[in-house]
Tab-separated table of C-alpha atoms and ligand atoms in Angstrom:
chain	number	residue	atom	x	y	z
P	1	MET	CA	0.000	0.000	0.000
P	2	GLY	CA	1.292	3.417	-0.917
P	3	ALA	CA	1.848	6.100	1.651
P	4	THR	CA	-1.125	8.183	0.556
P	5	ALA	CA	-3.582	5.236	0.708
P	6	GLU	CA	-2.300	4.375	4.170
P	7	ILE	CA	-2.656	7.972	5.329
P	8	LEU	CA	-6.184	8.222	3.968
P	9	GLY	CA	-7.206	4.964	5.674
P	10	TRP	CA	-5.806	6.214	8.940
P	11	LEU	CA	-7.482	9.631	8.632
P	12	LYS	CA	-10.845	7.909	8.099
P	13	ALA	CA	-10.304	5.539	11.021
P	14	SER	CA	-9.369	8.461	13.253
P	15	GLY	CA	-12.456	10.384	12.212
P	16	LEU	CA	-10.590	13.334	10.717
P	17	ALA	CA	-11.693	12.401	7.183
P	18	ALA	CA	-15.244	11.424	6.270
P	19	ARG	CA	-15.792	7.888	4.917
P	20	ASP	CA	-16.692	9.092	1.426
P	21	GLU	CA	-13.882	11.619	1.210
P	22	ALA	CA	-11.005	11.437	-1.299
P	23	PRO	CA	-8.846	14.422	-0.342
P	24	ALA	CA	-5.790	15.564	-2.250
P	25	ILE	CA	-2.667	14.428	-0.348
P	26	THR	CA	0.388	16.420	-1.302
P	27	SER	CA	3.922	15.608	-0.201
P	28	LEU	CA	5.746	18.733	0.986
P	29	THR	CA	9.326	19.411	0.072
P	30	GLY	CA	11.801	20.509	2.699
P	31	GLY	CA	11.407	17.672	5.179
P	32	VAL	CA	14.693	16.022	6.054
P	33	SER	CA	13.786	13.131	8.284
P	34	SER	CA	10.094	12.550	7.719
P	35	ASP	CA	7.318	12.530	5.181
P	36	VAL	CA	5.213	15.618	5.653
P	37	PHE	CA	1.950	15.912	3.765
P	38	ARG	CA	-0.695	18.507	3.260
P	39	VAL	CA	-4.117	16.884	3.188
P	40	ASP	CA	-6.987	18.934	1.832
P	41	LEU	CA	-9.984	17.745	3.778
P	42	ARG	CA	-13.496	19.062	3.242
P	43	THR	CA	-13.128	20.796	6.571
P	44	GLY	CA	-9.910	22.475	5.400
P	45	PRO	CA	-6.236	21.591	5.068
P	46	ILE	CA	-4.330	19.676	7.745
P	47	CYS	CA	-0.740	18.495	7.978
P	48	VAL	CA	0.258	14.820	8.434
P	49	LYS	CA	3.763	13.803	9.470
P	50	ALA	CA	5.108	10.236	9.442
P	51	ALA	CA	8.577	9.179	10.621
P	52	LEU	CA	10.986	7.404	8.293
P	53	ASP	CA	13.501	5.023	9.753
P	54	LYS	CA	16.527	6.687	8.234
P	55	LEU	CA	17.316	10.344	7.921
P	56	ARG	CA	17.651	11.682	4.409
P	57	VAL	CA	21.137	13.089	4.685
P	58	ALA	CA	24.361	11.894	3.165
P	59	ALA	CA	25.955	10.451	6.282
P	60	ASP	CA	24.486	7.212	7.589
P	61	TRP	CA	22.806	7.913	10.896
P	62	ARG	CA	19.684	6.243	12.015
P	63	ALA	CA	17.096	7.502	14.397
P	64	PRO	CA	14.366	5.673	16.241
P	65	VAL	CA	10.892	6.117	14.796
P	66	GLU	CA	9.692	6.864	18.347
P	67	ARG	CA	10.716	10.428	17.623
P	68	SER	CA	7.288	10.843	16.003
P	69	ALA	CA	5.464	10.245	19.301
P	70	ASN	CA	8.060	12.409	21.006
P	71	GLU	CA	7.242	15.274	18.654
P	72	ALA	CA	3.494	14.936	19.240
P	73	ASN	CA	4.146	14.910	22.998
P	74	TYR	CA	6.171	18.110	22.746
P	75	LEU	CA	3.522	19.869	20.657
P	76	ARG	CA	0.891	18.962	23.251
P	77	ALA	CA	3.108	19.997	26.158
P	78	ALA	CA	4.075	23.339	24.610
P	79	ALA	CA	0.548	24.201	23.490
P	80	ASP	CA	-0.486	25.962	26.670
P	81	LEU	CA	2.765	27.399	27.946
P	82	GLY	CA	2.392	30.826	26.358
P	83	GLY	CA	5.797	30.567	24.701
P	84	LEU	CA	5.792	30.009	20.960
P	85	ILE	CA	2.860	28.997	18.792
P	86	VAL	CA	2.992	25.289	17.943
P	87	PRO	CA	0.717	23.198	15.705
P	88	SER	CA	-2.227	21.548	17.487
P	89	VAL	CA	-2.111	17.746	17.419
P	90	LEU	CA	-5.384	16.610	15.826
P	91	ALA	CA	-4.847	12.833	15.885
P	92	GLU	CA	-1.996	10.463	16.556
P	93	ASP	CA	-1.153	6.796	16.024
P	94	ALA	CA	1.986	6.366	18.077
P	95	ALA	CA	2.379	2.715	17.059
P	96	ARG	CA	2.507	3.705	13.375
P	97	HIS	CA	4.635	6.773	14.020
P	98	ILE	CA	2.184	9.147	12.425
P	99	PHE	CA	0.243	12.181	13.583
P	100	ALA	CA	-1.934	14.928	12.154
P	101	MET	CA	-1.647	18.587	13.114
P	102	SER	CA	-3.132	21.939	12.253
P	103	TRP	CA	-2.010	23.515	9.005
P	104	PHE	CA	-0.309	26.908	8.710
P	105	GLU	CA	-0.860	28.403	5.281
P	106	PRO	CA	2.561	29.056	3.682
P	107	ALA	CA	1.345	32.260	2.030
P	108	HIS	CA	0.975	33.790	5.504
P	109	HIS	CA	3.578	31.674	7.303
P	110	PRO	CA	6.839	31.698	5.380
P	111	VAL	CA	9.719	29.595	6.683
P	112	TRP	CA	12.077	31.869	8.658
P	113	LYS	CA	15.116	30.464	6.874
P	114	ALA	CA	13.689	31.600	3.524
P	115	GLU	CA	13.005	35.038	4.978
P	116	LEU	CA	16.572	35.324	6.250
P	117	ALA	CA	17.976	34.101	2.921
P	118	ALA	CA	15.973	36.777	1.110
P	119	GLY	CA	17.404	39.480	3.365
P	120	ARG	CA	14.257	39.977	5.406
P	121	VAL	CA	16.073	39.773	8.715
P	122	ASP	CA	13.562	41.082	11.230
P	123	PRO	CA	14.985	41.395	14.746
P	124	THR	CA	11.489	41.375	16.221
P	125	VAL	CA	11.070	37.787	14.980
P	126	ALA	CA	14.341	36.836	16.677
P	127	GLN	CA	13.223	38.622	19.829
P	128	ALA	CA	9.915	36.730	19.845
P	129	VAL	CA	11.741	33.428	19.344
P	130	GLY	CA	14.142	34.187	22.206
P	131	GLY	CA	11.409	35.299	24.576
P	132	GLY	CA	9.145	32.391	23.617
P	133	LEU	CA	11.883	29.824	24.133
P	134	ALA	CA	12.691	31.223	27.555
P	135	ARG	CA	9.028	31.006	28.415
P	136	ILE	CA	8.838	27.312	27.381
P	137	HIS	CA	11.965	26.575	29.391
P	138	GLY	CA	10.801	28.544	32.423
P	139	ALA	CA	7.331	26.982	32.417
P	140	THR	CA	8.741	23.440	32.290
P	141	ALA	CA	11.731	23.848	34.629
P	142	GLY	CA	11.589	21.716	37.746
P	143	ARG	CA	8.464	19.809	36.654
P	144	ASP	CA	8.925	16.140	37.391
P	145	GLU	CA	5.949	14.934	35.369
P	146	ILE	CA	7.314	16.646	32.244
P	147	ALA	CA	10.810	15.352	32.949
P	148	ALA	CA	9.369	11.821	33.129
P	149	ARG	CA	7.532	12.210	29.810
P	150	PHE	CA	10.684	13.387	28.011
P	151	ASP	CA	13.226	10.965	29.397
P	152	THR	CA	14.788	10.755	25.939
P	153	THR	CA	18.482	11.094	26.580
P	154	ASP	CA	19.257	8.105	24.298
P	155	MET	CA	17.455	9.718	21.412
P	156	PHE	CA	19.038	13.101	22.111
P	157	GLU	CA	22.412	11.396	22.160
P	158	ALA	CA	21.759	9.721	18.788
P	159	LEU	CA	20.228	12.755	17.081
P	160	ARG	CA	22.159	15.668	18.567
P	161	LEU	CA	25.167	14.951	20.780
P	162	GLU	CA	26.728	12.235	18.618
P	163	PRO	CA	26.285	13.725	15.121
P	164	TYR	CA	27.069	17.282	16.163
P	165	LEU	CA	29.523	17.143	19.034
P	166	ALA	CA	31.121	13.671	19.139
P	167	HIS	CA	31.616	13.628	15.378
P	168	THR	CA	33.204	17.080	15.447
P	169	ALA	CA	35.466	16.070	18.322
P	170	LYS	CA	36.781	13.218	16.158
P	171	ALA	CA	37.488	15.620	13.308
P	172	HIS	CA	39.449	17.948	15.634
P	173	PRO	CA	41.695	15.830	17.865
P	174	LEU	CA	43.316	18.866	19.485
P	175	LEU	CA	39.919	20.150	20.595
P	176	ALA	CA	38.361	16.760	21.322
P	177	GLY	CA	38.736	16.994	25.103
P	178	ARG	CA	37.159	20.443	25.167
P	179	ILE	CA	34.246	19.464	22.894
P	180	GLU	CA	33.623	16.257	24.837
P	181	ALA	CA	33.562	18.237	28.088
P	182	ILE	CA	30.985	20.606	26.580
P	183	ALA	CA	28.890	17.617	25.452
P	184	GLU	CA	29.094	16.137	28.934
P	185	THR	CA	27.880	19.386	30.488
P	186	THR	CA	24.915	19.363	28.115
P	187	ARG	CA	24.226	15.664	28.633
P	188	THR	CA	24.051	15.901	32.405
P	189	ALA	CA	21.993	19.078	32.900
P	190	ARG	CA	18.332	18.151	33.512
P	191	LEU	CA	16.573	21.458	33.831
P	192	ALA	CA	13.740	22.031	31.378
P	193	LEU	CA	11.920	20.869	28.255
P	194	VAL	CA	14.280	21.260	25.310
P	195	HIS	CA	13.014	21.313	21.717
P	196	GLY	CA	16.334	20.232	20.254
P	197	ASP	CA	16.008	21.607	16.702
P	198	VAL	CA	15.290	25.315	16.996
P	199	SER	CA	16.489	26.204	13.532
P	200	PRO	CA	15.093	28.893	11.196
P	201	LYS	CA	14.158	25.972	8.939
P	202	ASN	CA	11.729	24.803	11.627
P	203	ILE	CA	10.175	28.175	12.383
P	204	LEU	CA	7.364	29.794	10.421
P	205	VAL	CA	6.910	33.557	10.585
P	206	GLY	CA	3.203	34.114	11.045
P	207	PRO	CA	1.001	37.157	11.682
P	208	ALA	CA	0.380	36.070	15.296
P	209	GLY	CA	4.080	35.341	15.943
P	210	PRO	CA	6.664	32.670	15.209
P	211	VAL	CA	5.423	29.070	14.899
P	212	LEU	CA	7.759	26.352	16.152
P	213	LEU	CA	7.671	23.033	14.251
P	214	ASP	CA	9.610	19.766	14.190
P	215	ALA	CA	10.014	18.744	17.837
P	216	GLU	CA	11.304	15.212	17.154
P	217	CYS	CA	14.379	15.685	19.328
P	218	ALA	CA	12.459	16.889	22.385
P	219	TRP	CA	14.261	16.094	25.618
P	220	TYR	CA	14.144	17.079	29.254
P	221	GLY	CA	17.611	18.449	29.596
P	222	ASP	CA	19.736	21.533	29.138
P	223	PRO	CA	17.854	24.587	27.844
P	224	ALA	CA	21.229	26.069	26.874
P	225	PHE	CA	21.109	23.711	23.898
P	226	ASP	CA	18.062	25.386	22.332
P	227	ILE	CA	19.327	28.939	22.573
P	228	ALA	CA	22.850	28.018	21.441
P	229	PHE	CA	21.472	25.970	18.534
P	230	CYS	CA	19.256	28.795	17.317
P	231	ALA	CA	21.806	31.569	17.887
P	232	ASN	CA	24.305	29.513	15.894
P	233	HIS	CA	22.077	29.676	12.835
P	234	LEU	CA	22.000	33.468	12.942
P	235	LEU	CA	25.821	33.593	13.047
P	236	LEU	CA	26.050	31.153	10.134
P	237	LYS	CA	23.553	33.232	8.153
P	238	ALA	CA	25.839	36.244	8.638
P	239	VAL	CA	28.637	34.300	6.933
P	240	TRP	CA	26.277	33.061	4.222
P	241	LYS	CA	24.829	36.486	3.344
P	242	PRO	CA	27.516	39.164	3.773
P	243	ALA	CA	25.092	41.876	2.620
P	244	HIS	CA	22.859	41.042	5.594
P	245	ALA	CA	25.577	40.253	8.113
P	246	LYS	CA	24.879	43.314	10.236
P	247	ALA	CA	21.169	42.547	10.340
P	248	CYS	CA	21.959	38.945	11.308
P	249	GLY	CA	24.146	40.260	14.127
P	250	ASP	CA	21.280	42.475	15.301
P	251	ALA	CA	18.905	39.511	15.159
P	252	PHE	CA	21.409	37.437	17.148
P	253	ASP	CA	21.519	40.162	19.809
P	254	ALA	CA	17.716	40.414	19.919
P	255	LEU	CA	17.396	36.645	20.252
P	256	VAL	CA	19.871	36.198	23.077
P	257	GLN	CA	18.851	39.347	24.967
P	258	ALA	CA	15.185	38.351	24.942
P	259	TYR	CA	16.149	34.845	25.999
P	260	LEU	CA	18.472	35.872	28.829
P	261	SER	CA	16.057	38.447	30.195
P	262	GLY	CA	13.432	35.676	30.286
P	263	THR	CA	15.721	33.190	32.022
P	264	THR	CA	13.984	32.653	35.345
P	265	TRP	CA	14.884	29.125	36.447
P	266	GLU	CA	18.576	29.790	37.065
P	267	PRO	CA	20.861	32.837	36.981
P	268	ALA	CA	21.165	34.039	33.376
P	269	GLU	CA	24.979	34.116	33.794
P	270	ALA	CA	24.993	30.429	34.662
P	271	LEU	CA	22.934	29.603	31.594
P	272	GLU	CA	25.147	31.730	29.377
P	273	ARG	CA	28.293	30.157	30.794
P	274	ARG	CA	27.112	26.778	29.458
P	275	ALA	CA	25.596	28.129	26.255
P	276	ALA	CA	28.500	30.248	24.951
P	277	PRO	CA	31.069	27.414	24.658
P	278	LEU	CA	28.306	25.178	23.286
P	279	LEU	CA	27.599	27.820	20.650
P	280	ALA	CA	31.257	27.739	19.576
P	281	ALA	CA	31.199	23.932	19.424
P	282	LEU	CA	28.001	24.003	17.349
P	283	LEU	CA	29.556	26.545	14.960
P	284	LEU	CA	32.344	24.083	14.308
P	285	ALA	CA	29.845	21.214	14.121
P	286	ARG	CA	27.987	22.911	11.280
P	287	ILE	CA	31.201	22.748	9.242
P	288	ASP	CA	32.810	19.492	10.383
P	289	GLY	CA	30.002	17.530	12.078
P	290	LYS	CA	27.672	15.002	10.460
P	291	SER	CA	25.121	17.614	9.475
P	292	PRO	CA	27.034	20.550	7.956
P	293	VAL	CA	24.987	23.503	6.698
P	294	GLU	CA	24.433	23.042	2.978
P	295	TYR	CA	24.857	26.715	2.182
P	296	LEU	CA	28.465	27.258	3.251
P	297	THR	CA	30.321	25.622	0.388
P	298	ALA	CA	33.249	27.995	-0.305
P	299	ASP	CA	36.504	26.961	1.350
P	300	ALA	CA	37.026	30.549	2.530
P	301	ASP	CA	33.721	30.502	4.413
P	302	LYS	CA	34.424	27.141	6.003
P	303	THR	CA	37.912	28.221	7.014
P	304	LEU	CA	36.578	31.415	8.552
P	305	VAL	CA	34.030	29.580	10.675
P	306	ARG	CA	36.573	26.909	11.655
P	307	ASP	CA	39.118	29.542	12.697
P	308	VAL	CA	36.602	31.500	14.739
P	309	ALA	CA	35.204	28.430	16.477
P	310	THR	CA	38.577	26.862	17.247
P	311	GLY	CA	39.879	30.216	18.517
P	312	VAL	CA	36.949	30.589	20.861
P	313	LEU	CA	37.118	26.963	22.005
P	314	THR	CA	40.732	27.351	23.084
P	315	ARG	CA	39.715	30.214	25.381
P	316	ASP	CA	37.385	30.254	28.365
P	317	VAL	CA	34.315	32.012	26.963
P	318	ALA	CA	31.285	32.676	29.099
P	319	ARG	CA	29.289	35.176	27.035
P	320	PHE	CA	27.400	34.984	23.748
P	321	ALA	CA	28.971	38.326	22.872
P	322	ASP	CA	32.452	36.759	22.959
P	323	VAL	CA	31.535	34.335	20.188
P	324	ARG	CA	29.693	36.991	18.201
P	325	ARG	CA	32.623	39.402	18.444
P	326	ALA	CA	35.131	36.778	17.297
P	327	LEU	CA	33.034	36.032	14.228
P	328	PHE	CA	32.304	39.630	13.280
P	329	GLU	CA	35.957	40.645	13.667
P	330	ARG	CA	36.829	38.078	11.026
P	331	LEU	CA	33.884	39.032	8.820
P	332	GLY	CA	34.879	42.690	9.047
P	333	ALA	CA	38.473	41.905	8.110
P	334	ARG	CA	37.728	40.155	4.831
Z	1	ADP	N1	1.775	22.184	10.477
Z	1	ADP	C1	2.342	22.614	9.354
Z	1	ADP	N2	1.738	23.544	8.578
Z	1	ADP	C2	2.322	23.961	7.426
Z	1	ADP	N3	3.512	23.533	6.981
Z	1	ADP	C3	4.172	22.621	7.723
Z	1	ADP	C4	3.625	22.115	8.943
Z	1	ADP	N4	4.498	21.204	9.438
Z	1	ADP	C5	5.527	21.155	8.594
Z	1	ADP	N5	5.353	22.000	7.552
Z	1	ADP	C6	6.252	22.229	6.416
Z	1	ADP	O1	7.011	21.054	6.185
Z	1	ADP	C7	8.399	21.291	6.392
Z	1	ADP	C8	9.024	20.091	7.058
Z	1	ADP	O2	8.399	19.851	8.320
Z	1	ADP	P1	9.239	19.402	9.577
Z	1	ADP	O3	8.286	19.145	10.688
Z	1	ADP	O4	10.320	20.384	9.821
Z	1	ADP	O5	9.812	18.006	9.050
Z	1	ADP	P2	11.289	17.374	9.074
Z	1	ADP	O6	11.373	16.654	10.384
Z	1	ADP	O7	11.256	16.456	7.912
Z	1	ADP	O8	12.283	18.474	8.942
Z	1	ADP	C9	8.452	22.558	7.212
Z	1	ADP	O9	9.637	23.272	6.987
Z	1	ADP	C10	7.239	23.324	6.733
Z	1	ADP	O10	7.560	24.008	5.538
Z	2	MG	MG1	12.413	20.283	9.910
């Protein structure tokens, strides 16, 4: 049975589609690890996401299909926290690794990455993302029942710590001890509900605010991961689009300032002390890890990022601004 027939059968069984309905089911481009479909029901469009057992990237790294249920759990948990808008889960079949969610019309909800690439670098979007993330972290910090629901360290290890940090440590033997120590700090902090993939690719810019998608890596762990992961993308975009580098720097500042001023569950300095070195390690990971950014292809760009990240990693950095400054000094000099 083809994927669309299976999806339609499931939508009818779950009651989302009427028995006599034959909706158009359209596969969306852009998904890396899953099949994402738009289904045009009589009642309006919905989105269906089903997990594949192997990620569609060049390197061979597998991920458990349980990440589908994990994503649905995150979307339900984040729905009422007042942080970022997330899709509503409409139906789920955890055993088949499939769920349906509300649909955000692309015409009014462009992907943030596309906006950034086109030079529409709006610091208020970054500010809303930073503030919303802090809110999700603050509202879930110290909550045992949420910690128990997202006891997914194995999955986080397989999807994040291994491909990004362990792989990069292997590629940089002189920095391996430092990168492994950073990974260990991340691995052992159990503070709040972490999304795990806060990338502009997974954020839609909507009229009511940013919409956060793609929560497959959700984990009860170190919130520093989310802010470092997202901030990293804004630094990389500055390298990618020199004409918009200053705007990307402003967006970076707006993101981290909103986040740090919303950090309520621990001193902001303590959070930043973990996040700044992690940011440097993730910069390097996006060049030499298992999932390098596809848009930095020129050797000069890769060398610049490598030099900045390795320089920062050999020092004791405790502030986001230290990493930002190191990058922009090099960008300004070329
Ligand atoms: N609820 C939704 N409404 C509209 N578009 C969506 C929705 N969910 C996902 N998409 C689109 O599909 C793309 C891939 O979805 P995502 O959840 O990020 O899958 P993957 O895990 O494959 O990256 C998104 O970038 C977005 O363009
Ligand atoms: Mg995605």
